[in-house]
mmCIF entry with sequence, helices, sheets and N, C-alpha, C, O atoms, coordinates in Angstrom:
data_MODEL
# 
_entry.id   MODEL 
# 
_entity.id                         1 
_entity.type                       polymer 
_entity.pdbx_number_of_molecules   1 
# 
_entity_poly.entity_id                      1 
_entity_poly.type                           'polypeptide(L)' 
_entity_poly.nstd_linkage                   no 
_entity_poly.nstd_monomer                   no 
_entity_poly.pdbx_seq_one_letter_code       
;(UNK)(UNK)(UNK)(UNK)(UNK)(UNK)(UNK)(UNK)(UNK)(UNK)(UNK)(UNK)(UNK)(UNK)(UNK)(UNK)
(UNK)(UNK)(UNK)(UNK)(UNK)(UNK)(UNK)(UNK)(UNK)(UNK)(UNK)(UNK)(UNK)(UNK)(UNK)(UNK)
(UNK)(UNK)(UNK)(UNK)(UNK)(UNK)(UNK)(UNK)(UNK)(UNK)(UNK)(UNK)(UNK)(UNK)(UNK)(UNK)
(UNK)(UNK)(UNK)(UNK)(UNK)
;
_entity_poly.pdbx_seq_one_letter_code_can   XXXXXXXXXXXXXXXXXXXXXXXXXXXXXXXXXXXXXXXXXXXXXXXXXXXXX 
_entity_poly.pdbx_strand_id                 A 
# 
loop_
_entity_poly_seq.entity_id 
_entity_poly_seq.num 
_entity_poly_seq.mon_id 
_entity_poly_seq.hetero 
1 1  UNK n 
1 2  UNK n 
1 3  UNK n 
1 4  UNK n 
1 5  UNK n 
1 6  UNK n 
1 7  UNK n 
1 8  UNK n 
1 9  UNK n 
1 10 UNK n 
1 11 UNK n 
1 12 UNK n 
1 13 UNK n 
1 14 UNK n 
1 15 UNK n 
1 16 UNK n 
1 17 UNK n 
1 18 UNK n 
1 19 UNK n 
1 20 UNK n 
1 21 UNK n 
1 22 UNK n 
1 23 UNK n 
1 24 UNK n 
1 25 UNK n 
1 26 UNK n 
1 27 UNK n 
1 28 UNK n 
1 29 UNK n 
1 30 UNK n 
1 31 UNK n 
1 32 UNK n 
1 33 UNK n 
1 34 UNK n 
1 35 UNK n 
1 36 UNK n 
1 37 UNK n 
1 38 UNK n 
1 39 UNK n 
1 40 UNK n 
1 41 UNK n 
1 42 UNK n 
1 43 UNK n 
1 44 UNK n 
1 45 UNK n 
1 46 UNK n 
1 47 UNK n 
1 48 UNK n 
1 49 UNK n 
1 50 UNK n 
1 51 UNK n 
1 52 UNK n 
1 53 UNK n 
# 
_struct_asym.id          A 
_struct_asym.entity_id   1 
# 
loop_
_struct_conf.conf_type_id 
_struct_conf.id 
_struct_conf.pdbx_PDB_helix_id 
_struct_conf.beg_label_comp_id 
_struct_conf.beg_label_asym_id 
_struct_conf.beg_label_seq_id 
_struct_conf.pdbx_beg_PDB_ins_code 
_struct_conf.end_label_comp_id 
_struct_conf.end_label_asym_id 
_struct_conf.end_label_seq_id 
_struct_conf.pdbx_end_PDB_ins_code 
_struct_conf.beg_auth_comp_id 
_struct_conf.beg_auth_asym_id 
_struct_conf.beg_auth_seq_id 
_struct_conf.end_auth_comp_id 
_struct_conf.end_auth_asym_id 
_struct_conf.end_auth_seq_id 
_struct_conf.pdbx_PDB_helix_class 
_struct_conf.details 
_struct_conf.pdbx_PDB_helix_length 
HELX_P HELX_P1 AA1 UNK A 3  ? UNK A 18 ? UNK A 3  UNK A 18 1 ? 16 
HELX_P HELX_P2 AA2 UNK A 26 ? UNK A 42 ? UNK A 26 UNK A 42 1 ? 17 
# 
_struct_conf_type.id          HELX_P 
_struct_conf_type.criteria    ? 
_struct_conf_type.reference   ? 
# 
loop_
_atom_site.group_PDB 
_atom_site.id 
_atom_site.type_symbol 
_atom_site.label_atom_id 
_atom_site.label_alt_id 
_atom_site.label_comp_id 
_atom_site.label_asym_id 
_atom_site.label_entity_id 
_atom_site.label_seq_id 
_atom_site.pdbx_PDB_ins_code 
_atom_site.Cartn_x 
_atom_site.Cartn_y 
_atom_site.Cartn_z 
_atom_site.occupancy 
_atom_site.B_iso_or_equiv 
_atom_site.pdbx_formal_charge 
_atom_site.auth_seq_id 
_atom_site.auth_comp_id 
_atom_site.auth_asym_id 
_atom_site.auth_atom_id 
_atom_site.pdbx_PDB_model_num 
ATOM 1   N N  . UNK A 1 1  ? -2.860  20.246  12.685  1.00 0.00 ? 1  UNK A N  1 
ATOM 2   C CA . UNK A 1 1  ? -3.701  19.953  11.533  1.00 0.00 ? 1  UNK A CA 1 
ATOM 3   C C  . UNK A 1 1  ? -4.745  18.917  11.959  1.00 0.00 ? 1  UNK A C  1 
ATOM 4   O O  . UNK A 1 1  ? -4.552  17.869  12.577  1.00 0.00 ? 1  UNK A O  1 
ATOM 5   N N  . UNK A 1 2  ? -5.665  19.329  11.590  1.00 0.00 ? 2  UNK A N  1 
ATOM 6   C CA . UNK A 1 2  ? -7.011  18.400  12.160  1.00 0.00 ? 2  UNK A CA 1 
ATOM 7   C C  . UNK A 1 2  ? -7.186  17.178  11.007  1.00 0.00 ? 2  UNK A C  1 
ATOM 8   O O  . UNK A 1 2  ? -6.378  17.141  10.079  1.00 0.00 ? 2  UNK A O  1 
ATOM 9   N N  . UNK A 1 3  ? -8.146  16.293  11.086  1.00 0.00 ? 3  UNK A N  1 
ATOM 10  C CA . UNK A 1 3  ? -8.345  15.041  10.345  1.00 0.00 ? 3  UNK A CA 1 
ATOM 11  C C  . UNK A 1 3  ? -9.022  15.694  8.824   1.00 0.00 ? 3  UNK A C  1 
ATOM 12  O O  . UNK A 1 3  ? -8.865  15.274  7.677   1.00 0.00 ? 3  UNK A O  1 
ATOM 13  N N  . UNK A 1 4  ? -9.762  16.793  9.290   1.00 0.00 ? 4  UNK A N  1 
ATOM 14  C CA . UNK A 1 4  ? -10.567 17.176  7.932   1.00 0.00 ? 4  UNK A CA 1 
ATOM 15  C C  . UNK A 1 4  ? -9.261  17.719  6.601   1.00 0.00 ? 4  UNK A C  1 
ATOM 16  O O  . UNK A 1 4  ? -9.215  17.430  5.405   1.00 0.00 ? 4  UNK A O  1 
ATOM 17  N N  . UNK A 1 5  ? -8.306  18.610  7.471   1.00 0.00 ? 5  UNK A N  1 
ATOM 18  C CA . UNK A 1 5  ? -7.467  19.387  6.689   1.00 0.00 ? 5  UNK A CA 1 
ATOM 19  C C  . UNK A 1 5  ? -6.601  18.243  6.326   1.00 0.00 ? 5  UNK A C  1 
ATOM 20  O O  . UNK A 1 5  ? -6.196  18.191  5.164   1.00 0.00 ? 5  UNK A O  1 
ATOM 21  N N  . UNK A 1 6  ? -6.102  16.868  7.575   1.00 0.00 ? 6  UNK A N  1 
ATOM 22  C CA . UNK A 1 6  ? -5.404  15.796  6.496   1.00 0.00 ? 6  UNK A CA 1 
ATOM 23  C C  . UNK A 1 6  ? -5.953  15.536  5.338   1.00 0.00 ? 6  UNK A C  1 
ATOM 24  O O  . UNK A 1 6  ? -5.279  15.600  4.310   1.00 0.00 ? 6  UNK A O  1 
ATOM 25  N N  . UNK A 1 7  ? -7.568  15.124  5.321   1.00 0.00 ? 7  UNK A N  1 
ATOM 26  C CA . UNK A 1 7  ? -7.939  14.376  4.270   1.00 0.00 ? 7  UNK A CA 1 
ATOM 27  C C  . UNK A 1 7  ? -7.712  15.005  3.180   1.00 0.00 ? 7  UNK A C  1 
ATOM 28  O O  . UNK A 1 7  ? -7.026  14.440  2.327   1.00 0.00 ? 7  UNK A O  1 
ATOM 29  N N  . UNK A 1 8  ? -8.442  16.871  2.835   1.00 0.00 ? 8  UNK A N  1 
ATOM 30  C CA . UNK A 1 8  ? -7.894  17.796  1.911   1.00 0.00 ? 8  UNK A CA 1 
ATOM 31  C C  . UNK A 1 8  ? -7.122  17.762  1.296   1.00 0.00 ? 8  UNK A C  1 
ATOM 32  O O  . UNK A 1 8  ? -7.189  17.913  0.076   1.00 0.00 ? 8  UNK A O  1 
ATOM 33  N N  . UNK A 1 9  ? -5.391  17.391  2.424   1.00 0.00 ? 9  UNK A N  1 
ATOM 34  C CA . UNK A 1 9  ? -4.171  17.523  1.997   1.00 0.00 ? 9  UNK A CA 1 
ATOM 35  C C  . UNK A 1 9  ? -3.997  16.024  1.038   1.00 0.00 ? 9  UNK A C  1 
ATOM 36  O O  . UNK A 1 9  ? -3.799  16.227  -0.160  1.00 0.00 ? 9  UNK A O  1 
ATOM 37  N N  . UNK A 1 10 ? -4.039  15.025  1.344   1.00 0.00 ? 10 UNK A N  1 
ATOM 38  C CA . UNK A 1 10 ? -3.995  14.044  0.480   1.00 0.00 ? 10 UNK A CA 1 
ATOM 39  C C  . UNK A 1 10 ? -4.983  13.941  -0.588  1.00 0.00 ? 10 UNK A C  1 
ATOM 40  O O  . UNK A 1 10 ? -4.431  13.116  -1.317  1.00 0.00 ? 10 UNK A O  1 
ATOM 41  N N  . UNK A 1 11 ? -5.971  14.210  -1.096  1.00 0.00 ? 11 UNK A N  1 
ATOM 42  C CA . UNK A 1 11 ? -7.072  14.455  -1.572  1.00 0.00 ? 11 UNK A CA 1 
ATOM 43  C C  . UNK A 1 11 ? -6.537  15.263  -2.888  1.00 0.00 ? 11 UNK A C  1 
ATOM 44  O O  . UNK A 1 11 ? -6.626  15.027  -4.092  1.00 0.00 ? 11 UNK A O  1 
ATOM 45  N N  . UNK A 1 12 ? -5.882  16.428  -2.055  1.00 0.00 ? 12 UNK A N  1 
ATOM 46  C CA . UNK A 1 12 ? -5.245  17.397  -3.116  1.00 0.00 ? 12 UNK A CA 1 
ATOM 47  C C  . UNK A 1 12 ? -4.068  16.895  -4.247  1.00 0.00 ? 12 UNK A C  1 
ATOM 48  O O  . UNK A 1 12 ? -3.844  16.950  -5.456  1.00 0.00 ? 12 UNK A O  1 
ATOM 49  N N  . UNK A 1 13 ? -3.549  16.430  -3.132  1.00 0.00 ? 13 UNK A N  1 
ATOM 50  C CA . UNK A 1 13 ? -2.218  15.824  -3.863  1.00 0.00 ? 13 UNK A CA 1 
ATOM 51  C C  . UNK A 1 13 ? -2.149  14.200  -4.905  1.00 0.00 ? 13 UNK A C  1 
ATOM 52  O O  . UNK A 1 13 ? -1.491  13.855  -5.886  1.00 0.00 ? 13 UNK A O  1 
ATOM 53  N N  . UNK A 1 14 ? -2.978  13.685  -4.231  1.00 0.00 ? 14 UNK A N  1 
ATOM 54  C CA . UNK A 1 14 ? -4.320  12.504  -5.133  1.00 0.00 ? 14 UNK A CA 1 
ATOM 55  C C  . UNK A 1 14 ? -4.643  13.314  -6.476  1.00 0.00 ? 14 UNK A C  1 
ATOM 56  O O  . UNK A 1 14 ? -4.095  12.969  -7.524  1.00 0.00 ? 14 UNK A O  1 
ATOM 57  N N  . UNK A 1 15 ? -5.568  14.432  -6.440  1.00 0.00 ? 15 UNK A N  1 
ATOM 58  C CA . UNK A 1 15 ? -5.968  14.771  -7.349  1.00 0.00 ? 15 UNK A CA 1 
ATOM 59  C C  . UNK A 1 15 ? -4.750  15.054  -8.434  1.00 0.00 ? 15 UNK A C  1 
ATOM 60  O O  . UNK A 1 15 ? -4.827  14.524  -9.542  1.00 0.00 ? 15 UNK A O  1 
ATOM 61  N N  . UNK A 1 16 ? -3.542  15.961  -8.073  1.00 0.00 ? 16 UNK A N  1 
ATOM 62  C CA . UNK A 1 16 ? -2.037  16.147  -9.096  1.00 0.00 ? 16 UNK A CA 1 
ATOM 63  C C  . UNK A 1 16 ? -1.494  15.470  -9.202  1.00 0.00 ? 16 UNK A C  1 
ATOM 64  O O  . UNK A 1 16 ? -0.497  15.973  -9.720  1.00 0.00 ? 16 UNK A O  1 
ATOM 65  N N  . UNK A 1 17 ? -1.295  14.234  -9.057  1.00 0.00 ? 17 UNK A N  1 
ATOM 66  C CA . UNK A 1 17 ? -0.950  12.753  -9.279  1.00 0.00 ? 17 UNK A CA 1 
ATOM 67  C C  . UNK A 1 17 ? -2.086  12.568  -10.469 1.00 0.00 ? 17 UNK A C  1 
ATOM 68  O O  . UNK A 1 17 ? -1.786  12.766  -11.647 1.00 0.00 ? 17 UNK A O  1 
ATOM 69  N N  . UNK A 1 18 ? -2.932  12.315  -10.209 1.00 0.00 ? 18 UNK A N  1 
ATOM 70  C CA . UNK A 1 18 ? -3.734  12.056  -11.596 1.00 0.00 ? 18 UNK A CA 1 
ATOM 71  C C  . UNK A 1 18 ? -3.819  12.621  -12.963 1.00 0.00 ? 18 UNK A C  1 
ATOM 72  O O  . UNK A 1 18 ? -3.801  12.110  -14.083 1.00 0.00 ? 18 UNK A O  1 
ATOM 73  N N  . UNK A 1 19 ? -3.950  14.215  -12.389 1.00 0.00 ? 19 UNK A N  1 
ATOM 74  C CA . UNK A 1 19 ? -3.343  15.391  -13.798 1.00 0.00 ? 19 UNK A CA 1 
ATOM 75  C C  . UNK A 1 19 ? -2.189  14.785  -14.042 1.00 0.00 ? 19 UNK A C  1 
ATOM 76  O O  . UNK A 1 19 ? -2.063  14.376  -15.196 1.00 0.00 ? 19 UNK A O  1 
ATOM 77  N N  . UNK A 1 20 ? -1.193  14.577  -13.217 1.00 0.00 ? 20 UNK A N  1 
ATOM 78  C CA . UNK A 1 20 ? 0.045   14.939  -14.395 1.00 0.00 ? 20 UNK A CA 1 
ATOM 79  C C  . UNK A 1 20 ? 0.515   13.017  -14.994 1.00 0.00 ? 20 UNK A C  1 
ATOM 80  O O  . UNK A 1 20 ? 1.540   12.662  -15.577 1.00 0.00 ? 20 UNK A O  1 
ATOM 81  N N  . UNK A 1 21 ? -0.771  12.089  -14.520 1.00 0.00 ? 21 UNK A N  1 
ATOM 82  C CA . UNK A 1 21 ? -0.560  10.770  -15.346 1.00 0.00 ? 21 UNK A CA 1 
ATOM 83  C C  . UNK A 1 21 ? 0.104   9.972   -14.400 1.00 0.00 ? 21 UNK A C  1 
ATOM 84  O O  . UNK A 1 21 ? 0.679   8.925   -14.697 1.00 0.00 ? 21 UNK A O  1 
ATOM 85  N N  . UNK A 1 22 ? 0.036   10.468  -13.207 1.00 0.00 ? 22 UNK A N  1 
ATOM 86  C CA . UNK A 1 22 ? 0.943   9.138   -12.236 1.00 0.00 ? 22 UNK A CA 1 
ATOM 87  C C  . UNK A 1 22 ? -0.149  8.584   -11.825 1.00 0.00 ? 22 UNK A C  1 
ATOM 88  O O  . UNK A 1 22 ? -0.264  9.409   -10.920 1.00 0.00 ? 22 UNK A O  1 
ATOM 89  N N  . UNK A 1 23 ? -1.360  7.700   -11.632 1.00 0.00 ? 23 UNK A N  1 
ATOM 90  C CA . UNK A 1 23 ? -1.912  7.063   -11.019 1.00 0.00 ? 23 UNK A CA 1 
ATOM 91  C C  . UNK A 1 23 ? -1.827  5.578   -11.580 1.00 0.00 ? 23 UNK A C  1 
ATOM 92  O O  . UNK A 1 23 ? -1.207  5.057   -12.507 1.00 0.00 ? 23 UNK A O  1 
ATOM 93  N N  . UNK A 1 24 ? -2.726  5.119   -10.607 1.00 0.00 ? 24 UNK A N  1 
ATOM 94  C CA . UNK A 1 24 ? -2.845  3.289   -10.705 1.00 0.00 ? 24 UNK A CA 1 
ATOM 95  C C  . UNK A 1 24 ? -4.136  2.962   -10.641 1.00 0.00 ? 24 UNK A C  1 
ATOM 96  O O  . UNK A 1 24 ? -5.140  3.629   -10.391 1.00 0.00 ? 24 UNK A O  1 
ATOM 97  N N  . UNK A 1 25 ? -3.878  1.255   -11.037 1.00 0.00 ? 25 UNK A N  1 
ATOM 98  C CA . UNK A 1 25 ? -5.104  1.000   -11.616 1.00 0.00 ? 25 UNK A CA 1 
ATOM 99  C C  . UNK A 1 25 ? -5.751  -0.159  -10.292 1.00 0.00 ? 25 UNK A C  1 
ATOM 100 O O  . UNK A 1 25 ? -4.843  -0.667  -9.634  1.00 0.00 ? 25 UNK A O  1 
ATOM 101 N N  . UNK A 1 26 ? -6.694  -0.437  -10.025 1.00 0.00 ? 26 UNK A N  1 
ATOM 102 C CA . UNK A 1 26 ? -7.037  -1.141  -8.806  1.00 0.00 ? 26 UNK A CA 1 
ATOM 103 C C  . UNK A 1 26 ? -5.608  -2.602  -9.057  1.00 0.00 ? 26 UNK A C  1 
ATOM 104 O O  . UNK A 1 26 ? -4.642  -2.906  -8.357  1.00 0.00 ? 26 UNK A O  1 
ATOM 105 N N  . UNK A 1 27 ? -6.007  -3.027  -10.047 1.00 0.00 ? 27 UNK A N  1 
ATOM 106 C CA . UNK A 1 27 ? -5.294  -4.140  -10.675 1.00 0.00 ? 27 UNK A CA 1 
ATOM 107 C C  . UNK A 1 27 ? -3.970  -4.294  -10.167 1.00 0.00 ? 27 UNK A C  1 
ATOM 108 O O  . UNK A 1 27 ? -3.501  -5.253  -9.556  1.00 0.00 ? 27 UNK A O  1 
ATOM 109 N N  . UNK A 1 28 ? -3.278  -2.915  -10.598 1.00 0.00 ? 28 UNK A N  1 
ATOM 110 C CA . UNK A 1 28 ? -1.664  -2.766  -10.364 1.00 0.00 ? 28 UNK A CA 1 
ATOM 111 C C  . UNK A 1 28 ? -1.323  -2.746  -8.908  1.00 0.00 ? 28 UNK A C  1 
ATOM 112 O O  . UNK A 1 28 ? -0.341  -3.362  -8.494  1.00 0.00 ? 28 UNK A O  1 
ATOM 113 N N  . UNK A 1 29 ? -2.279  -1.903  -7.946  1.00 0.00 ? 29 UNK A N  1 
ATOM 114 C CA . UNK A 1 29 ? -2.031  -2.097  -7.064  1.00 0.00 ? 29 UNK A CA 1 
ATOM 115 C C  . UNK A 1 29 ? -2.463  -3.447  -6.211  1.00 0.00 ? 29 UNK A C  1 
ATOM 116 O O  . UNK A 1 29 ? -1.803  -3.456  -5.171  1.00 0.00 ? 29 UNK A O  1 
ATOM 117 N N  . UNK A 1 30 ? -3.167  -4.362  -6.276  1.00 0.00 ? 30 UNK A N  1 
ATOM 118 C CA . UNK A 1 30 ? -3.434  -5.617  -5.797  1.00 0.00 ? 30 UNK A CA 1 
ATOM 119 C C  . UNK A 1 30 ? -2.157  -6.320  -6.516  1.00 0.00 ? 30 UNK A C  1 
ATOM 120 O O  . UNK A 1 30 ? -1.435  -6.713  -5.601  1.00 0.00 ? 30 UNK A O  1 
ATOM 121 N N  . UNK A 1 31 ? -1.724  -6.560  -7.450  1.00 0.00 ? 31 UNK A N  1 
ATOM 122 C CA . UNK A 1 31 ? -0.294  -6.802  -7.552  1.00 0.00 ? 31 UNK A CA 1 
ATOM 123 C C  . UNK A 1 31 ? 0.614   -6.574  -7.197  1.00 0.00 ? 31 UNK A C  1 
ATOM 124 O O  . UNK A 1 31 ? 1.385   -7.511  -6.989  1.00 0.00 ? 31 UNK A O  1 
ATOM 125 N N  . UNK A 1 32 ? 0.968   -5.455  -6.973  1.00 0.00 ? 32 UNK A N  1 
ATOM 126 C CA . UNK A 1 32 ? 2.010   -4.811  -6.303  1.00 0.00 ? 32 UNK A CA 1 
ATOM 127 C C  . UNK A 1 32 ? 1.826   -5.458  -4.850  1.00 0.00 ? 32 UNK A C  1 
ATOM 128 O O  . UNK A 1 32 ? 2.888   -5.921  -4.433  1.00 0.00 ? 32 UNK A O  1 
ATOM 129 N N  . UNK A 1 33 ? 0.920   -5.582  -4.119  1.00 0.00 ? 33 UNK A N  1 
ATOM 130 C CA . UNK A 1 33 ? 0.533   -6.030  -2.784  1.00 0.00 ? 33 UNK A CA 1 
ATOM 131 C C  . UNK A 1 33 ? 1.038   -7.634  -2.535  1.00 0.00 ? 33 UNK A C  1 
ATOM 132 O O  . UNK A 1 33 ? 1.824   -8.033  -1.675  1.00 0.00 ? 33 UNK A O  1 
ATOM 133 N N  . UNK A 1 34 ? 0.311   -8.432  -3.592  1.00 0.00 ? 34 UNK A N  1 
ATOM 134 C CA . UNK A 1 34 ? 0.741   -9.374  -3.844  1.00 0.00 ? 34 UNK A CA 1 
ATOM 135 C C  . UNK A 1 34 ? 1.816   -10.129 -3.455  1.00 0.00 ? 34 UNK A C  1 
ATOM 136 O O  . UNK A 1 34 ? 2.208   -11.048 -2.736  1.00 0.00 ? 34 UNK A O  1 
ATOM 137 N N  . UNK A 1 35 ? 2.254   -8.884  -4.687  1.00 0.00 ? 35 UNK A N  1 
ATOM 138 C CA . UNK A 1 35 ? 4.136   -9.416  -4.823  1.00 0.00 ? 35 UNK A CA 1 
ATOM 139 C C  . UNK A 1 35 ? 4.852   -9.298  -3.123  1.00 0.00 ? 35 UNK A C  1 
ATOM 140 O O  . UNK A 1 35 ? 5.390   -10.222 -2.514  1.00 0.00 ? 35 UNK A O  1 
ATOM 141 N N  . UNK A 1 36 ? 4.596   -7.505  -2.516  1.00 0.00 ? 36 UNK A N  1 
ATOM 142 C CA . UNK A 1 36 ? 4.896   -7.622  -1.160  1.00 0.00 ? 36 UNK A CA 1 
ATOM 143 C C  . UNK A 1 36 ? 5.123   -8.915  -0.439  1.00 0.00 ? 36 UNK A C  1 
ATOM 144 O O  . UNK A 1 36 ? 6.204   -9.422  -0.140  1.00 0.00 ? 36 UNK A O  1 
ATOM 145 N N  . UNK A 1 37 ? 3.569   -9.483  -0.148  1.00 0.00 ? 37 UNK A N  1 
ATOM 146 C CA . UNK A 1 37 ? 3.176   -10.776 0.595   1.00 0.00 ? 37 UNK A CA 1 
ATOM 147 C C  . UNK A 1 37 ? 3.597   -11.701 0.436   1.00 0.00 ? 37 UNK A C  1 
ATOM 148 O O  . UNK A 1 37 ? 3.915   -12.436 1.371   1.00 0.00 ? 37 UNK A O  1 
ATOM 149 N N  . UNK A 1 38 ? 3.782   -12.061 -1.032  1.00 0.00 ? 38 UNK A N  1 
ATOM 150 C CA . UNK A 1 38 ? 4.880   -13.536 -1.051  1.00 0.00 ? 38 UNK A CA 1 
ATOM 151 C C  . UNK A 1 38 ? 6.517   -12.862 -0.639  1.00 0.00 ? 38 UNK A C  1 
ATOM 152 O O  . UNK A 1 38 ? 7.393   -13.654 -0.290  1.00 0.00 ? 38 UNK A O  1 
ATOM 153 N N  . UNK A 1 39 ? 6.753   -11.671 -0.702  1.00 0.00 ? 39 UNK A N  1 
ATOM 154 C CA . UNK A 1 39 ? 8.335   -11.504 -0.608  1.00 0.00 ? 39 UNK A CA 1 
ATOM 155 C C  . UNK A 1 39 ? 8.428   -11.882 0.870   1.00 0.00 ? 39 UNK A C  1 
ATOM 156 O O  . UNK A 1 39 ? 9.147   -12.863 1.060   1.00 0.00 ? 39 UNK A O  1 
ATOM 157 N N  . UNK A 1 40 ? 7.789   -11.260 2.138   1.00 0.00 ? 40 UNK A N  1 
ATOM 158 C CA . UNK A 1 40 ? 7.516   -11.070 3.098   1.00 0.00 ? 40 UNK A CA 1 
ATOM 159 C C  . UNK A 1 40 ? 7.392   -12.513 3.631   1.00 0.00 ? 40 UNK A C  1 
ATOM 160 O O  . UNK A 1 40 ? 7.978   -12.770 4.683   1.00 0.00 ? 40 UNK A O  1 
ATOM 161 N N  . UNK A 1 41 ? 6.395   -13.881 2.752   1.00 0.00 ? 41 UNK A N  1 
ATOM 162 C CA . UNK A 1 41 ? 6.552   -15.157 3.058   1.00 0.00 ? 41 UNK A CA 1 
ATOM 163 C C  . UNK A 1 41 ? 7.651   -15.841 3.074   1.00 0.00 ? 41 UNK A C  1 
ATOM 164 O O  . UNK A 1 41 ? 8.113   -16.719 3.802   1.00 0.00 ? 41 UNK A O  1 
ATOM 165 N N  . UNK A 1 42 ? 8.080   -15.144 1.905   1.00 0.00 ? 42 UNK A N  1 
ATOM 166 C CA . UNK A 1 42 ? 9.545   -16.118 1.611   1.00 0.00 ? 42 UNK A CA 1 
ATOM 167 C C  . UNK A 1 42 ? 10.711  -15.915 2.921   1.00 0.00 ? 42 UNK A C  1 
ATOM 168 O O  . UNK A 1 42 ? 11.427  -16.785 3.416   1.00 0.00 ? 42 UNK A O  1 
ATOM 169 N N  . UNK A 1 43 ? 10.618  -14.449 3.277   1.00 0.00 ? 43 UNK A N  1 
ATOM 170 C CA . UNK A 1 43 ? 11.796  -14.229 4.282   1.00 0.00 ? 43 UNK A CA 1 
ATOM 171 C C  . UNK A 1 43 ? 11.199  -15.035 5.413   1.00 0.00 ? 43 UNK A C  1 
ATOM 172 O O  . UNK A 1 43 ? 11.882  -15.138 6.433   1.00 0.00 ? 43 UNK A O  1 
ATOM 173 N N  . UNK A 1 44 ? 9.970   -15.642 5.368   1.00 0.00 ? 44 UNK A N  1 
ATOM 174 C CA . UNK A 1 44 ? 9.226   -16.368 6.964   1.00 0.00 ? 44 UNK A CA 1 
ATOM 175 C C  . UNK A 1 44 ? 10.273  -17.326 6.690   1.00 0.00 ? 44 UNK A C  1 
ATOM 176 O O  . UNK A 1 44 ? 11.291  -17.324 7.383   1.00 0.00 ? 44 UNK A O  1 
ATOM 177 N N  . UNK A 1 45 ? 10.125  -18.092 5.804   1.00 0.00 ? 45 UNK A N  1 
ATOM 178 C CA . UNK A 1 45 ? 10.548  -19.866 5.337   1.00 0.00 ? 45 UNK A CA 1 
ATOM 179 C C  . UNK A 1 45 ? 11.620  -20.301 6.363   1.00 0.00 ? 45 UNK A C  1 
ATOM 180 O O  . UNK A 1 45 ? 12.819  -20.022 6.379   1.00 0.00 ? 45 UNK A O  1 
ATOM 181 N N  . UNK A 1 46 ? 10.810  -21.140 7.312   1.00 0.00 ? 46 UNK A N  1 
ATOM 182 C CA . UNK A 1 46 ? 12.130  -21.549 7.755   1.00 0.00 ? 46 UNK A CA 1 
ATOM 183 C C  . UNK A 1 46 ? 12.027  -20.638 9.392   1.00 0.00 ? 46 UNK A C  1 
ATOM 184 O O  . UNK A 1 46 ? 12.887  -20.832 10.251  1.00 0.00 ? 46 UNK A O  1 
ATOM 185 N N  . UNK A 1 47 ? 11.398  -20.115 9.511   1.00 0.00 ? 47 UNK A N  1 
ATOM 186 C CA . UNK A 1 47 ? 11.574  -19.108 10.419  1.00 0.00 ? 47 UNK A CA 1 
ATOM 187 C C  . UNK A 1 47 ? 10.463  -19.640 11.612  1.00 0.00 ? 47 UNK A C  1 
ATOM 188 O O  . UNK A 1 47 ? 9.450   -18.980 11.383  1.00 0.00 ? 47 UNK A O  1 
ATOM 189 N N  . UNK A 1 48 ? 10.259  -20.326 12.507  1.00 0.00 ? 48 UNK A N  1 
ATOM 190 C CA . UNK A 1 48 ? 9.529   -20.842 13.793  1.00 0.00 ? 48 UNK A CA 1 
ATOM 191 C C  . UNK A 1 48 ? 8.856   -19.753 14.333  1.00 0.00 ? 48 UNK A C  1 
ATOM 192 O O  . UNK A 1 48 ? 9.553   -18.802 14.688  1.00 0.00 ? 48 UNK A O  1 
ATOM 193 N N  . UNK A 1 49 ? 7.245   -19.663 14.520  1.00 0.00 ? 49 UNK A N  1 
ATOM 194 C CA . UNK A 1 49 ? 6.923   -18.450 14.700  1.00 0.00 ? 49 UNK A CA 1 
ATOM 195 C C  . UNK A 1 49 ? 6.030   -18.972 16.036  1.00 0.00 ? 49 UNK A C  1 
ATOM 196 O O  . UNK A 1 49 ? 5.500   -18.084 16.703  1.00 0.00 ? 49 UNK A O  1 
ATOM 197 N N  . UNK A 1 50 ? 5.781   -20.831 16.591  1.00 0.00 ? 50 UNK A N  1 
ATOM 198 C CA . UNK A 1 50 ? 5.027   -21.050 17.043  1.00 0.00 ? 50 UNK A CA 1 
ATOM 199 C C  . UNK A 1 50 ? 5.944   -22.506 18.412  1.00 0.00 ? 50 UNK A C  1 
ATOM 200 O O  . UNK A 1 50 ? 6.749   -23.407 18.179  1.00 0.00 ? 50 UNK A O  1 
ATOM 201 N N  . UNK A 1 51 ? 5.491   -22.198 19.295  1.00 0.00 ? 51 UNK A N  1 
ATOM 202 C CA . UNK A 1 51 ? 6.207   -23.297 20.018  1.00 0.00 ? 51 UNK A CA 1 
ATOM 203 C C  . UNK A 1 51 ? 5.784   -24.695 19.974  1.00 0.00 ? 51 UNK A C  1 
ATOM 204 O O  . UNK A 1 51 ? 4.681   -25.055 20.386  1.00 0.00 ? 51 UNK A O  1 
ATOM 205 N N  . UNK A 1 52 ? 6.702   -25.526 19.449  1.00 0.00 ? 52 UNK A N  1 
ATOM 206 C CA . UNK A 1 52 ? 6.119   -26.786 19.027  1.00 0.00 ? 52 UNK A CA 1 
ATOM 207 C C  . UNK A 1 52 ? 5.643   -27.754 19.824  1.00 0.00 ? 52 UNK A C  1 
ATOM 208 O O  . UNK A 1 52 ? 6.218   -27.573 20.897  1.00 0.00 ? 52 UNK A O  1 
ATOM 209 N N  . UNK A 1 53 ? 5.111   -28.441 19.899  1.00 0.00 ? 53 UNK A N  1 
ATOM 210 C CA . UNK A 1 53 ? 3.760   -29.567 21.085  1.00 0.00 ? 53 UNK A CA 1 
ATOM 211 C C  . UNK A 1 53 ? 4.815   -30.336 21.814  1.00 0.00 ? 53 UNK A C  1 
ATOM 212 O O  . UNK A 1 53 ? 4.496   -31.168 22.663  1.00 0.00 ? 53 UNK A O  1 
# 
């Protein structure tokens, strides 16, 4: 499958997500992201990522 026929394929399936009422709103998803990033911080806490001087 070439890059053109990926894009199609998601494109397509993008589009029946929207008919049948499953989509999102820019909003929801920058939240949703959000939330990720602090979860993802929290498991850092505590966690040495740098060798100290």
């Amino acid at each position: 499958m070439n890059e053109e026929d990926r894009l199609v394929k998601i494109l397509q399936i993008s589009h029946r997500q929207v008919l049948a009422g499953r989509s999102y709103t820019q909003k929801e998803v920058e939240s949703f992201l959000d939330r990720k990033l602090y979860e993802v911080r929290d498991e850092m806490v505590g966690t040495c990522v740098a060798e100290p001087f």
